[in-house]
């Protein structure tokens, strides 16, 4: 991308030279697959939380790589190993990467390549939203909207494993069966009467955490479902609108509104904490317990089509760039 | 009020009997003056944070009373004493009250009666918003909108006394001189370019507390003026809209949004803490250091006119009901 703007205008595919052989502490990694996250689209449009950094740049926050060659002092990687590619400040969407080997960890062989390609960013967001802000205990409730998104589906699965009960708000009919199959306790279509329907569906249970990826009035409806003292945690803006919340809920119910952004939460965890989270998630993805849907795959040179597809609503899963 | 609704429809003046002589531990108090707060209007309209409680009821949250008679076991009050009238669950707007004497404290004689009538609710809100949520130190900055409201003016005066610097956002020209006279450091008219103008006016100072009484997009503009980790504290909804805040600020700047409501904060303070706050404020009001403007006074039997006046925007001060 040359500048921030509409993806079809600012993204182009460029042929560059091969990166050359890895230095003694490096690995040459080929990109196998990379999801197009909403955060990628927002970055390209210039609407992402973080500074886009110097431009032009290569977008892409997360992917799966295959080690093609490792430097002669690298002991823990060999050609053919699969590694998550997570770069500071984007840059994943290129065919080959020369990377410091110390940043790479080989994944267990035999895992689903597409699931591996998206094993960190969204699952870690879901996991840490359940843990890092309002730690929920077994039997307690969380409500989320955009429940059919990848983060939403990971959250259903991770909450289910932890015994946390979920109210899942979606924007259209026909998703309940799928989400119940993943472990959802309650699935409701959003609407102005959401709060009383949530109350009936949960038997009036106190909900202390609401997770919002939509913003706009949908956020206000989630906040209206919270028990006094509850937290509305926003991590996305699918509506492209401001988060809204009623002063009556802020003032009368002592609702707190916060944002969740993975990079600083990961930084706060420290290296050991991060390694633990990665290990936990990789193990769940490798064994097929934790997964998200894929709607389509595109080769890297059709990235514009892929971005246009990813930007459409009502998808049935992630759009992935693949080699 | 018979029910919640438009003040001119649901409020009526009713003649009831005299309350009779005070019991041994009671005082008979005549209402001298009572402000019409925005919270009173919201209560009547059914939009206030707290439950309106059983209806019909007498509205009114705060006033100044004069002791007409005290029970024979009451030692600390005598006829002619002035006392704040603060009732749990409204009820202030009636001519005479029989009250438990232990809830009443005589005010220093010689104070301005109209200032005494509004010496607690708004000043305590301003004081505790500066202290209870994000405690600010001398030299630090706070930004507030509705700065020309009574709470806004009290906040300017109390911040000035504490050495806290204030950015004051108003909705029309012509208020700067008055607010500077009260101690305001910066006065700006609200608008879409508010954040850069605030940055220029403060020399780019980090602002960690934004106090919002307007809600709607005005809240989002205040949040955009906050330094990373700052708090947007909402205590009113003059726009009658939801509080708005950009997900980019929640997520990227770790802005936290909370509400401020005096009753639970006062309850948390405990009796000693409350007595200290009351004493501090009464002393400032009695000495004329802390004051708010009065635009008009109406006798209690013209309460409908008074409410209509209080509901108008662009007032120059409080509307008071007086005996």
XYZ file of C-alpha atoms in Angstrom:
646
model
C 0.000 0.000 0.000
C 1.243 3.439 -1.056
C -1.113 5.331 1.229
C -4.239 4.723 3.306
C -7.505 4.546 1.421
C -9.970 2.233 -0.284
C -8.217 -1.154 -0.616
C -8.880 -1.449 -4.368
C -7.189 1.912 -4.898
C -4.181 1.782 -2.625
C -3.091 -1.859 -2.827
C -0.979 -3.161 -5.658
C 1.025 -6.299 -6.269
C 4.693 -5.658 -6.854
C 7.415 -8.031 -8.055
C 10.581 -7.660 -6.036
C 13.804 -9.679 -6.000
C 14.280 -12.866 -4.006
C 15.443 -12.095 -0.473
C 18.617 -14.210 -0.852
C 20.056 -16.839 1.465
C 19.504 -16.599 5.226
C 22.301 -15.268 7.445
C 23.633 -17.551 10.214
C 20.822 -16.609 12.621
C 18.049 -16.200 10.055
C 15.480 -18.360 8.333
C 14.034 -18.017 4.851
C 10.286 -18.516 5.180
C 7.666 -18.902 2.480
C 4.156 -17.674 3.205
C 1.720 -20.595 3.106
C -1.490 -18.793 4.076
C -2.608 -15.560 5.712
C -6.065 -14.419 6.783
C -7.471 -11.021 5.879
C -8.543 -9.714 9.251
C -10.902 -6.747 9.765
C -7.850 -5.122 11.350
C -6.017 -5.463 8.030
C -8.845 -3.732 6.190
C -8.936 -0.968 8.810
C -5.166 -0.544 8.571
C -5.367 -0.173 4.812
C -8.226 2.318 5.163
C -6.264 4.282 7.771
C -8.830 3.561 10.481
C -6.888 1.100 12.616
C -6.069 1.757 16.244
C -2.318 1.715 15.715
C -0.283 4.172 13.694
C 0.129 2.771 10.154
C 3.865 3.592 10.329
C 6.014 4.599 7.342
C 4.410 4.153 3.907
C 4.563 2.530 1.418
C 4.424 -0.764 3.249
C 3.293 -4.368 2.913
C 0.116 -5.118 4.942
C -0.736 -8.359 6.691
C -0.654 -9.093 10.403
C -0.533 -12.846 10.692
C 0.166 -15.920 8.642
C 1.601 -19.373 8.415
C 5.067 -19.837 6.925
C 7.121 -22.800 5.820
C 10.841 -22.743 6.481
C 12.693 -23.063 3.173
C 16.181 -22.689 4.617
C 17.717 -21.919 7.980
C 21.062 -20.244 8.774
C 23.940 -22.482 9.825
C 23.720 -21.446 13.491
C 19.956 -22.106 13.730
C 19.345 -25.313 15.652
C 15.582 -25.304 16.295
C 14.300 -25.050 12.711
C 14.707 -27.114 9.572
C 13.348 -26.861 6.044
C 9.719 -27.909 5.910
C 8.914 -26.708 9.432
C 5.743 -24.693 9.752
C 6.002 -21.423 11.704
C 3.540 -18.655 12.607
C 4.548 -15.398 10.928
C 3.684 -12.463 13.176
C 5.547 -9.284 12.332
C 5.654 -6.043 14.288
C 3.954 -3.408 12.139
C 2.432 -5.658 9.456
C 4.323 -6.916 6.379
C 3.107 -10.524 6.235
C 1.659 -10.417 2.706
C 4.781 -11.232 0.717
C 5.845 -14.585 -0.699
C 9.193 -14.906 1.059
C 10.550 -13.518 4.304
C 14.021 -13.447 5.798
C 13.340 -13.500 9.526
C 15.414 -13.694 12.711
C 15.178 -17.360 13.620
C 14.822 -16.600 17.336
C 11.350 -15.144 16.622
C 10.135 -18.391 15.039
C 8.742 -21.504 16.720
C 7.995 -24.680 14.787
C 4.371 -25.804 14.975
C 3.386 -29.425 15.625
C 3.274 -31.244 12.283
C -0.045 -32.515 10.960
C -2.194 -29.503 11.818
C -4.646 -27.921 9.390
C -2.640 -25.310 7.448
C -5.488 -22.840 7.150
C -6.322 -23.078 10.833
C -2.649 -22.633 11.694
C -2.553 -19.501 9.546
C -5.018 -17.796 11.863
C -4.125 -19.507 15.120
C -2.876 -16.487 17.041
C -4.442 -13.068 16.494
C -8.135 -13.876 16.736
C -7.893 -16.777 19.209
C -5.626 -14.758 21.515
C -8.027 -11.815 21.293
C -10.927 -14.069 22.274
C -8.965 -15.776 25.054
C -7.614 -12.597 26.610
C -10.911 -10.740 26.375
C -12.299 -13.503 28.594
C -9.381 -13.288 31.011
C -7.507 -10.013 31.040
C -10.121 -7.350 31.810
C -13.027 -8.895 33.718
C -11.859 -12.381 34.655
C -14.905 -14.627 34.462
C -15.328 -17.777 36.463
C -16.999 -21.027 35.589
C -20.779 -20.646 35.385
C -20.689 -16.875 34.846
C -22.093 -15.239 31.727
C -20.611 -13.157 28.938
C -22.548 -11.526 26.086
C -20.995 -10.774 22.701
C -22.185 -9.425 19.388
C -20.775 -10.328 15.973
C -20.839 -13.812 17.466
C -20.507 -15.400 14.046
C -17.227 -13.627 13.327
C -14.007 -15.558 13.729
C -13.251 -13.945 17.075
C -16.855 -14.593 18.055
C -16.637 -18.269 17.189
C -13.294 -18.688 18.953
C -14.791 -16.981 21.989
C -17.728 -19.401 22.034
C -15.340 -22.349 21.908
C -12.909 -20.985 24.524
C -15.698 -19.899 26.873
C -17.312 -23.312 26.516
C -14.038 -25.020 27.462
C -13.767 -22.758 30.542
C -17.378 -23.333 31.599
C -18.275 -19.707 30.935
C -21.782 -19.316 29.561
C -22.318 -17.221 26.425
C -25.094 -15.057 25.019
C -24.326 -14.663 21.342
C -25.871 -11.815 19.388
C -25.916 -12.050 15.617
C -27.335 -9.827 12.918
C -29.300 -12.375 10.928
C -31.333 -15.542 11.361
C -29.966 -18.985 10.556
C -26.812 -18.994 12.646
C -28.109 -20.495 15.877
C -27.543 -24.131 15.033
C -23.950 -23.583 13.989
C -23.124 -21.557 17.096
C -24.892 -23.976 19.435
C -22.829 -26.727 17.834
C -19.665 -24.791 18.789
C -20.920 -24.559 22.363
C -23.029 -21.397 22.465
C -25.574 -21.327 25.312
C -27.874 -18.642 23.897
C -28.048 -17.226 20.355
C -30.226 -14.174 19.651
C -30.716 -11.926 16.641
C -29.977 -8.282 17.514
C -32.847 -5.835 17.761
C -34.282 -3.018 19.846
C -35.790 -5.431 22.394
C -32.515 -7.290 22.929
C -32.196 -6.624 26.693
C -35.524 -8.210 27.756
C -34.944 -11.163 25.427
C -31.501 -11.685 26.971
C -33.050 -11.510 30.429
C -35.599 -14.184 29.530
C -33.006 -16.422 27.857
C -30.606 -16.344 30.814
C -33.217 -16.446 33.562
C -32.173 -12.953 34.556
C -28.556 -13.910 35.213
C -26.151 -11.078 36.021
C -23.871 -10.455 33.038
C -20.685 -8.595 33.947
C -18.893 -8.596 30.595
C -20.190 -7.543 27.177
C -17.888 -7.872 24.187
C -18.641 -5.557 21.292
C -17.192 -5.698 17.783
C -19.940 -3.695 16.081
C -20.038 -0.311 17.886
C -22.890 2.134 17.119
C -26.244 1.457 18.735
C -25.454 -2.256 18.915
C -22.949 -1.386 21.631
C -25.612 0.519 23.571
C -27.906 -2.507 23.401
C -25.165 -4.766 24.791
C -24.478 -2.277 27.576
C -28.188 -2.359 28.408
C -27.885 -6.100 29.036
C -25.150 -5.695 31.669
C -25.631 -6.005 35.397
C -24.645 -2.992 37.532
C -20.891 -2.543 37.538
C -20.476 -4.487 34.294
C -17.937 -3.755 31.576
C -18.540 -3.144 27.879
C -15.373 -4.166 26.080
C -15.117 -2.911 22.502
C -12.618 -4.463 20.097
C -13.999 -3.600 16.679
C -16.207 -1.279 14.678
C -17.996 -3.322 12.057
C -20.614 -0.562 11.828
C -17.832 2.020 11.275
C -19.664 4.086 13.889
C -18.734 5.389 17.312
C -19.442 3.188 20.298
C -22.661 4.374 21.891
C -23.831 3.864 25.429
C -26.670 5.445 27.337
C -25.700 7.878 30.104
C -28.402 6.186 32.180
C -26.387 2.965 32.065
C -23.046 4.666 32.679
C -24.412 6.702 35.561
C -27.173 4.574 37.021
C -25.644 1.128 36.437
C -21.974 2.113 36.801
C -21.186 0.519 33.434
C -17.547 0.942 32.395
C -16.580 1.089 28.722
C -13.107 0.032 27.656
C -11.358 -0.992 24.483
C -9.425 -4.193 23.895
C -6.387 -4.239 21.668
C -4.206 -7.298 21.536
C -0.712 -5.787 21.069
C -0.478 -3.888 24.375
C -2.173 -6.724 26.286
C 0.345 -9.166 24.832
C 3.183 -6.782 25.688
C 1.975 -6.608 29.289
C 1.935 -10.403 29.510
C 5.706 -10.578 29.083
C 7.597 -13.225 27.129
C 6.650 -16.078 29.458
C 3.005 -15.119 29.536
C 2.903 -14.823 25.764
C 4.611 -18.191 25.289
C 2.026 -19.759 27.574
C -0.888 -18.258 25.637
C 0.640 -19.235 22.293
C 1.283 -22.768 23.512
C -2.262 -23.103 24.810
C -3.798 -21.871 21.565
C -1.507 -23.775 19.214
C -2.243 -26.957 21.069
C -6.000 -26.400 20.728
C -5.712 -25.518 17.038
C -3.312 -28.377 16.272
C -5.712 -30.871 17.818
C -8.674 -29.427 15.913
C -10.520 -28.361 19.073
C -10.320 -24.671 18.193
C -11.171 -23.649 14.670
C -12.746 -20.987 12.530
C -14.409 -21.167 9.172
C -12.804 -20.267 5.874
C -15.027 -18.886 3.156
C -12.524 -18.513 0.351
C -8.858 -18.572 -0.513
C -7.040 -16.443 -3.085
C -3.448 -16.517 -4.276
C -1.394 -13.530 -3.202
C -1.462 -11.950 -6.673
C -5.273 -11.732 -6.497
C -5.126 -9.773 -3.260
C -7.471 -7.037 -4.553
C -10.243 -9.545 -5.191
C -9.531 -11.131 -1.845
C -9.779 -7.781 -0.061
C -13.040 -6.943 -1.796
C -14.414 -10.320 -0.722
C -13.202 -9.860 2.857
C -14.860 -6.442 3.009
C -18.302 -7.884 2.223
C -20.693 -8.486 5.107
C -22.450 -11.783 5.765
C -19.475 -13.922 5.012
C -19.427 -17.516 6.208
C -15.790 -17.373 7.310
C -12.403 -15.816 6.783
C -10.903 -14.973 3.423
C -7.338 -16.273 3.209
C -4.429 -15.437 0.974
C -2.569 -18.624 0.061
C 0.528 -19.558 -1.895
C -46.043 14.366 39.745
C -48.607 11.640 38.957
C -46.428 9.872 36.414
C -43.293 10.466 34.382
C -43.663 12.662 31.324
C -43.430 16.206 30.033
C -43.186 18.463 33.115
C -46.062 20.721 32.055
C -48.331 17.680 31.806
C -47.413 15.640 34.840
C -46.702 18.285 37.484
C -49.447 19.958 39.459
C -49.643 22.076 42.570
C -51.701 20.536 45.332
C -52.883 22.059 48.602
C -52.420 19.689 51.501
C -52.838 20.169 55.244
C -50.200 21.621 57.537
C -47.846 18.894 58.774
C -48.586 19.666 62.446
C -46.192 20.193 65.347
C -42.827 18.391 65.406
C -42.389 15.304 67.553
C -39.702 15.353 70.247
C -36.915 14.431 67.793
C -38.280 16.297 64.771
C -38.060 19.764 63.299
C -40.669 21.657 61.303
C -38.846 23.220 58.365
C -40.094 25.738 55.822
C -38.618 25.630 52.352
C -36.787 28.893 51.601
C -35.426 28.116 48.165
C -34.729 25.110 45.923
C -32.957 24.906 42.580
C -34.400 23.092 39.590
C -31.551 20.809 38.607
C -31.300 19.008 35.257
C -31.604 15.850 37.373
C -35.020 17.073 38.557
C -36.188 17.550 34.973
C -34.859 14.113 34.018
C -36.582 12.549 37.012
C -39.897 14.099 36.022
C -39.408 12.935 32.432
C -38.551 9.418 33.629
C -35.022 9.608 32.226
C -33.037 9.895 35.447
C -30.420 7.375 36.463
C -32.216 6.309 39.608
C -35.552 4.587 39.842
C -38.283 7.231 40.257
C -39.780 5.201 43.111
C -43.482 5.036 43.974
C -45.738 7.578 42.230
C -47.364 10.025 42.687
C -44.601 11.884 44.480
C -43.213 15.328 45.167
C -40.053 16.091 43.152
C -37.085 18.186 44.262
C -33.651 16.981 45.308
C -32.132 19.834 47.260
C -33.079 23.047 48.989
C -32.593 25.429 51.839
C -34.984 25.301 54.789
C -35.642 27.482 57.804
C -36.447 25.817 61.084
C -39.883 26.988 62.278
C -40.034 24.776 65.336
C -37.948 22.006 66.869
C -39.066 19.104 69.074
C -38.445 19.396 72.801
C -35.558 16.910 72.759
C -33.751 18.635 69.869
C -30.741 20.549 71.187
C -28.824 21.545 68.058
C -31.532 23.469 66.210
C -33.661 26.499 67.039
C -36.319 28.444 65.136
C -34.719 30.637 62.493
C -31.806 28.276 61.812
C -31.078 27.616 58.167
C -30.631 23.975 57.168
C -29.941 22.174 53.897
C -32.889 19.979 52.913
C -31.662 16.847 51.139
C -34.158 14.020 51.072
C -33.669 10.439 49.946
C -35.800 9.955 46.833
C -36.806 13.580 46.156
C -39.710 15.388 47.850
C -38.137 18.791 48.528
C -40.679 20.904 46.639
C -43.242 21.402 49.355
C -43.672 24.399 51.644
C -43.280 22.644 54.997
C -41.460 19.504 56.064
C -41.451 17.508 59.267
C -37.960 16.017 59.338
C -35.906 13.923 61.764
C -33.738 16.543 63.464
C -30.659 14.284 63.417
C -30.527 14.670 59.610
C -30.321 18.477 59.853
C -27.282 20.676 60.421
C -27.555 24.428 60.958
C -25.692 26.524 58.394
C -23.497 29.488 59.372
C -25.712 32.578 59.584
C -25.195 35.395 57.103
C -24.732 33.332 53.962
C -26.505 34.074 50.680
C -29.819 32.191 50.849
C -29.908 31.348 47.165
C -26.330 30.068 47.177
C -27.092 28.010 50.289
C -30.075 26.465 48.497
C -27.755 24.854 45.959
C -24.675 24.369 48.102
C -24.535 20.566 48.060
C -25.630 18.617 44.987
C -23.790 20.463 42.225
C -20.733 21.534 44.240
C -20.258 18.014 45.623
C -20.608 16.587 42.111
C -17.917 18.964 40.856
C -15.636 18.332 43.825
C -15.898 14.548 43.744
C -15.547 14.315 39.970
C -12.154 15.990 40.462
C -11.196 13.645 43.281
C -12.996 10.333 43.348
C -12.327 8.735 39.955
C -9.074 10.097 38.512
C -7.474 12.057 41.340
C -5.744 15.048 39.749
C -2.761 16.794 41.227
C -1.776 20.434 41.187
C -0.701 21.540 37.715
C -2.525 18.730 35.898
C -5.279 19.389 33.380
C -8.957 18.493 33.187
C -11.275 19.201 30.256
C -15.024 19.647 30.659
C -17.930 20.547 28.427
C -21.078 22.401 29.495
C -18.559 24.531 31.358
C -21.085 27.324 31.821
C -23.510 25.075 33.676
C -23.660 25.315 37.443
C -21.601 22.155 37.905
C -19.219 23.488 35.269
C -18.779 26.784 37.055
C -18.330 25.110 40.438
C -15.750 22.812 38.856
C -13.797 25.775 37.477
C -13.744 27.380 40.919
C -12.838 24.188 42.809
C -10.160 23.182 40.288
C -8.702 26.681 40.473
C -8.470 26.448 44.256
C -6.696 23.064 43.941
C -4.256 24.311 41.288
C -5.778 22.012 38.657
C -5.849 23.598 35.219
C -9.082 23.561 33.231
C -10.036 23.458 29.562
C -13.642 24.614 29.414
C -15.749 23.775 26.386
C -18.921 25.787 25.821
C -21.511 25.771 23.070
C -21.614 29.483 22.253
C -19.386 32.553 22.097
C -19.384 35.220 24.770
C -18.735 33.110 27.857
C -14.945 33.262 27.999
C -14.616 36.405 30.062
C -17.001 35.183 32.733
C -15.346 31.777 33.004
C -11.826 33.255 33.034
C -13.012 35.495 35.843
C -14.015 32.370 37.821
C -10.535 30.927 37.245
C -10.775 29.063 33.928
C -7.425 28.549 32.187
C -8.746 27.857 28.688
C -12.243 28.459 27.262
C -13.123 27.092 23.804
C -16.333 26.878 21.797
C -17.112 23.277 20.845
C -16.702 22.200 17.230
C -15.351 19.430 15.021
C -11.751 20.702 15.313
C -11.849 20.791 19.108
C -8.948 18.345 19.723
C -6.282 20.303 17.780
C -7.460 23.585 19.300
C -7.193 22.053 22.772
C -3.699 20.834 21.941
C -2.632 24.327 20.877
C -4.226 26.005 23.879
C -2.570 23.684 26.400
C 0.790 23.382 24.681
C 0.047 19.727 24.066
C -0.375 18.913 27.770
C -1.540 15.395 28.632
C -5.164 15.496 29.797
C -6.182 12.449 31.797
C -9.736 13.406 32.785
C -12.572 14.633 30.581
C -15.887 15.502 32.206
C -18.935 15.277 29.970
C -22.448 16.549 30.667
C -23.598 16.710 27.048
C -23.181 13.154 25.651
C -23.665 12.549 21.911
C -20.797 13.510 19.634
C -19.648 16.137 22.106
C -18.508 13.256 24.306
C -16.536 11.734 21.428
C -14.792 15.074 20.885
C -13.798 15.261 24.554
C -12.505 11.692 24.440
C -10.415 12.661 21.415
C -8.682 15.296 23.588
C -7.550 12.747 26.174
C -4.035 11.400 26.558
C -3.603 7.599 26.335
C -5.128 5.920 29.368
C -7.393 8.895 30.078
C -10.928 8.692 31.461
C -14.116 10.163 30.027
C -16.478 10.741 32.938
C -20.088 11.330 31.955
C -22.542 12.841 34.411
C -25.284 14.267 32.236
C -27.036 14.124 28.882
C -27.918 17.641 27.871
C -28.110 16.444 24.249
C -30.508 13.661 25.319
C -28.313 11.378 23.200
C -26.150 8.381 23.977
C -22.537 8.980 24.927
C -20.411 8.385 21.863
C -16.737 7.528 21.705
C -14.626 6.334 18.826
C -13.438 2.713 18.998
C -10.058 4.042 17.814
C -9.769 5.992 21.056
C -11.053 3.155 23.242
C -8.790 0.617 21.595
C -5.766 2.608 20.470
C -5.626 5.133 23.330
C -7.001 2.885 26.087
C -9.634 5.491 26.941
C -12.006 4.382 29.702
C -15.584 5.675 29.836
C -17.398 5.813 33.157
C -20.412 7.542 34.612
C -20.510 9.707 37.699
C -23.527 9.737 39.985
C -23.368 11.483 43.290
C -25.573 9.254 45.510
C -23.465 6.063 45.366
C -20.210 8.050 45.575
C -21.518 9.817 48.681
C -22.635 6.497 50.126
C -19.144 5.077 49.618
C -17.620 8.039 51.430
C -19.296 7.069 54.693
C -20.748 9.453 57.250
C -17.397 10.992 58.179
C -16.334 11.480 54.590
C -19.681 13.059 53.741
C -19.530 15.392 56.725
C -16.062 16.495 55.627
C -17.209 17.212 52.067
C -20.325 19.057 53.293
C -18.255 21.114 55.727
C -15.723 22.015 53.046
C -18.406 23.095 50.588
C -20.606 24.943 53.082
C -17.611 26.896 54.279
C -16.746 27.929 50.709
C -20.341 28.859 49.906
C -20.873 30.688 53.226
C -17.783 32.811 52.590
C -18.857 33.593 49.033
C -15.826 31.894 47.471
C -17.954 29.263 45.740
C -21.046 30.420 43.919
C -23.264 29.826 40.909
C -25.486 32.185 38.993
C -29.226 32.446 39.399
C -31.251 33.403 36.360
C -34.706 33.552 37.862
C -36.772 32.727 40.914
C -40.386 31.584 41.038
C -42.695 30.949 43.961
C -43.570 27.298 44.485
C -47.095 27.702 43.103
C -45.633 28.794 39.741
C -43.591 25.604 39.459
C -44.794 24.843 35.920
C -43.469 28.154 34.620
C -40.283 27.587 36.549
C -39.816 24.117 35.041
C -40.418 25.420 31.525
C -37.828 28.110 32.143
C -35.338 25.619 33.578
C -35.768 23.373 30.532
C -34.702 26.137 28.126
C -31.129 26.083 26.841
C -28.772 29.054 26.992
C -29.767 30.086 30.460
C -27.475 32.360 32.425
C -27.916 30.477 35.679
C -30.142 28.282 37.776
C -33.887 28.660 38.101
C -34.920 28.552 41.766
C -38.197 27.921 43.485
C -38.553 30.283 46.464
C -41.046 30.862 49.253
